[in-house]
XYZ file of C-alpha atoms in Angstrom:
150
model
C 30.065 124.490 37.149
C 31.691 122.698 40.031
C 29.471 120.477 42.182
C 30.242 118.049 44.954
C 29.267 114.384 44.785
C 25.997 115.173 46.601
C 25.177 117.822 43.979
C 25.972 120.885 46.105
C 27.256 123.851 44.160
C 30.971 124.595 44.709
C 31.314 127.542 42.338
C 33.202 127.741 39.106
C 35.970 125.276 38.291
C 39.540 126.523 37.988
C 39.265 126.229 34.187
C 36.035 128.261 34.134
C 37.565 130.967 36.364
C 40.629 131.115 34.085
C 38.384 131.501 31.015
C 36.501 134.376 32.676
C 39.805 136.037 33.602
C 40.964 135.665 29.986
C 37.737 137.272 28.777
C 38.095 140.270 31.111
C 41.683 140.782 29.927
C 40.576 140.517 26.268
C 37.890 143.158 26.819
C 40.346 145.566 28.489
C 42.878 145.106 25.692
C 40.256 145.605 22.951
C 39.017 148.832 24.517
C 42.530 150.345 24.285
C 42.902 149.855 20.521
C 42.472 152.844 18.249
C 41.221 152.271 14.705
C 39.052 149.461 13.380
C 41.939 148.221 11.219
C 44.332 148.314 14.170
C 41.829 146.404 16.278
C 41.431 143.726 13.598
C 45.189 143.327 13.073
C 45.891 143.153 16.798
C 43.051 140.684 17.353
C 44.451 138.463 14.577
C 47.911 138.579 16.209
C 46.354 137.699 19.589
C 44.611 134.667 18.086
C 47.781 133.469 16.345
C 49.766 133.918 19.569
C 47.161 131.926 21.530
C 47.286 129.154 18.922
C 51.104 129.120 19.112
C 50.885 128.507 22.890
C 48.760 125.369 22.491
C 50.149 121.850 22.856
C 51.213 120.382 19.489
C 48.069 118.332 18.731
C 45.711 121.213 19.531
C 47.982 123.734 17.795
C 48.022 121.758 14.545
C 44.230 121.540 14.514
C 43.754 125.187 15.524
C 46.102 126.348 12.748
C 44.103 124.386 10.153
C 40.757 125.557 11.549
C 42.010 129.161 11.489
C 43.134 128.851 7.873
C 39.884 127.210 6.768
C 37.596 129.648 8.611
C 39.397 132.767 7.395
C 39.441 131.485 3.792
C 35.834 130.242 3.779
C 34.331 133.311 5.433
C 36.507 136.418 4.962
C 33.761 138.524 6.583
C 34.566 136.898 9.920
C 37.226 138.583 12.014
C 39.499 136.610 14.324
C 39.406 137.485 18.017
C 40.008 135.880 21.369
C 36.898 134.834 23.250
C 37.329 133.490 26.773
C 40.922 132.672 25.848
C 39.919 130.730 22.730
C 40.374 131.540 19.045
C 37.018 132.781 17.778
C 35.618 134.281 14.612
C 33.134 137.125 14.730
C 30.826 139.035 12.437
C 30.456 142.698 13.441
C 32.155 141.890 16.742
C 29.772 139.039 17.665
C 31.210 135.522 17.849
C 29.848 133.100 15.260
C 32.245 130.182 15.829
C 35.212 129.253 17.991
C 37.908 126.631 18.503
C 38.318 125.193 21.976
C 41.477 123.188 22.551
C 41.223 119.897 24.391
C 43.725 121.244 26.912
C 41.595 124.314 27.730
C 39.094 122.373 29.833
C 41.082 119.136 30.123
C 38.785 117.409 27.634
C 39.665 114.405 25.524
C 39.039 116.256 22.251
C 39.091 119.765 20.816
C 35.824 121.415 19.813
C 34.632 123.568 16.952
C 31.612 125.397 18.315
C 29.031 127.758 16.879
C 27.059 130.447 18.689
C 23.349 131.014 18.320
C 24.173 133.632 15.653
C 25.349 130.873 13.295
C 22.735 130.104 10.687
C 22.935 126.343 11.079
C 19.279 125.818 11.990
C 17.891 122.542 10.680
C 14.430 121.689 11.981
C 13.862 121.436 15.703
C 17.367 120.187 16.585
C 20.866 120.590 15.091
C 24.481 120.347 16.246
C 26.127 123.515 17.493
C 29.496 121.962 18.433
C 31.695 119.334 16.848
C 34.399 117.188 18.451
C 37.742 117.330 16.632
C 40.460 114.722 17.000
C 42.159 115.441 13.673
C 41.735 117.936 10.825
C 41.884 115.979 7.588
C 41.028 117.251 4.105
C 37.501 115.881 4.597
C 37.158 117.678 7.941
C 38.455 120.907 6.390
C 35.794 120.687 3.675
C 33.079 120.131 6.291
C 34.329 123.071 8.391
C 34.354 125.331 5.314
C 30.796 124.251 4.474
C 29.569 124.869 8.035
C 31.258 128.267 8.320
C 29.887 129.451 4.984
C 26.409 128.346 6.051
C 26.844 129.935 9.492
C 27.422 133.401 8.049
C 24.720 132.965 5.397
């Protein structure tokens, strides 16, 4: 959240406000869909369209992440979540891809919600920085996603 140099709260950043606006639009669009199958197909198209809009570096990674997640965990359904490609189980987000461009970060992120079954002791990673999706990274993503859905 935006703060001034002296720590005073300024409200949400422009990127945060845009993400909230995306989420509200996603919710309105989802509520207008008819059948479960139609909802899933439309959500998949929305995710692919969002990926297609990304800058080349983010798009290439998002395409690979999408392919790996959908192959590794077919039970997860693609959907947009705050303007980001996400993958949900029974409508609840388990993991998501956040492009570097989304929040003007220096790297993209593969994140997991608290629903992901990645628990490992008292502390474990819930987000991973991505600068490139190699074969090794794909294998790690597949392993994490499979574990996340149990």
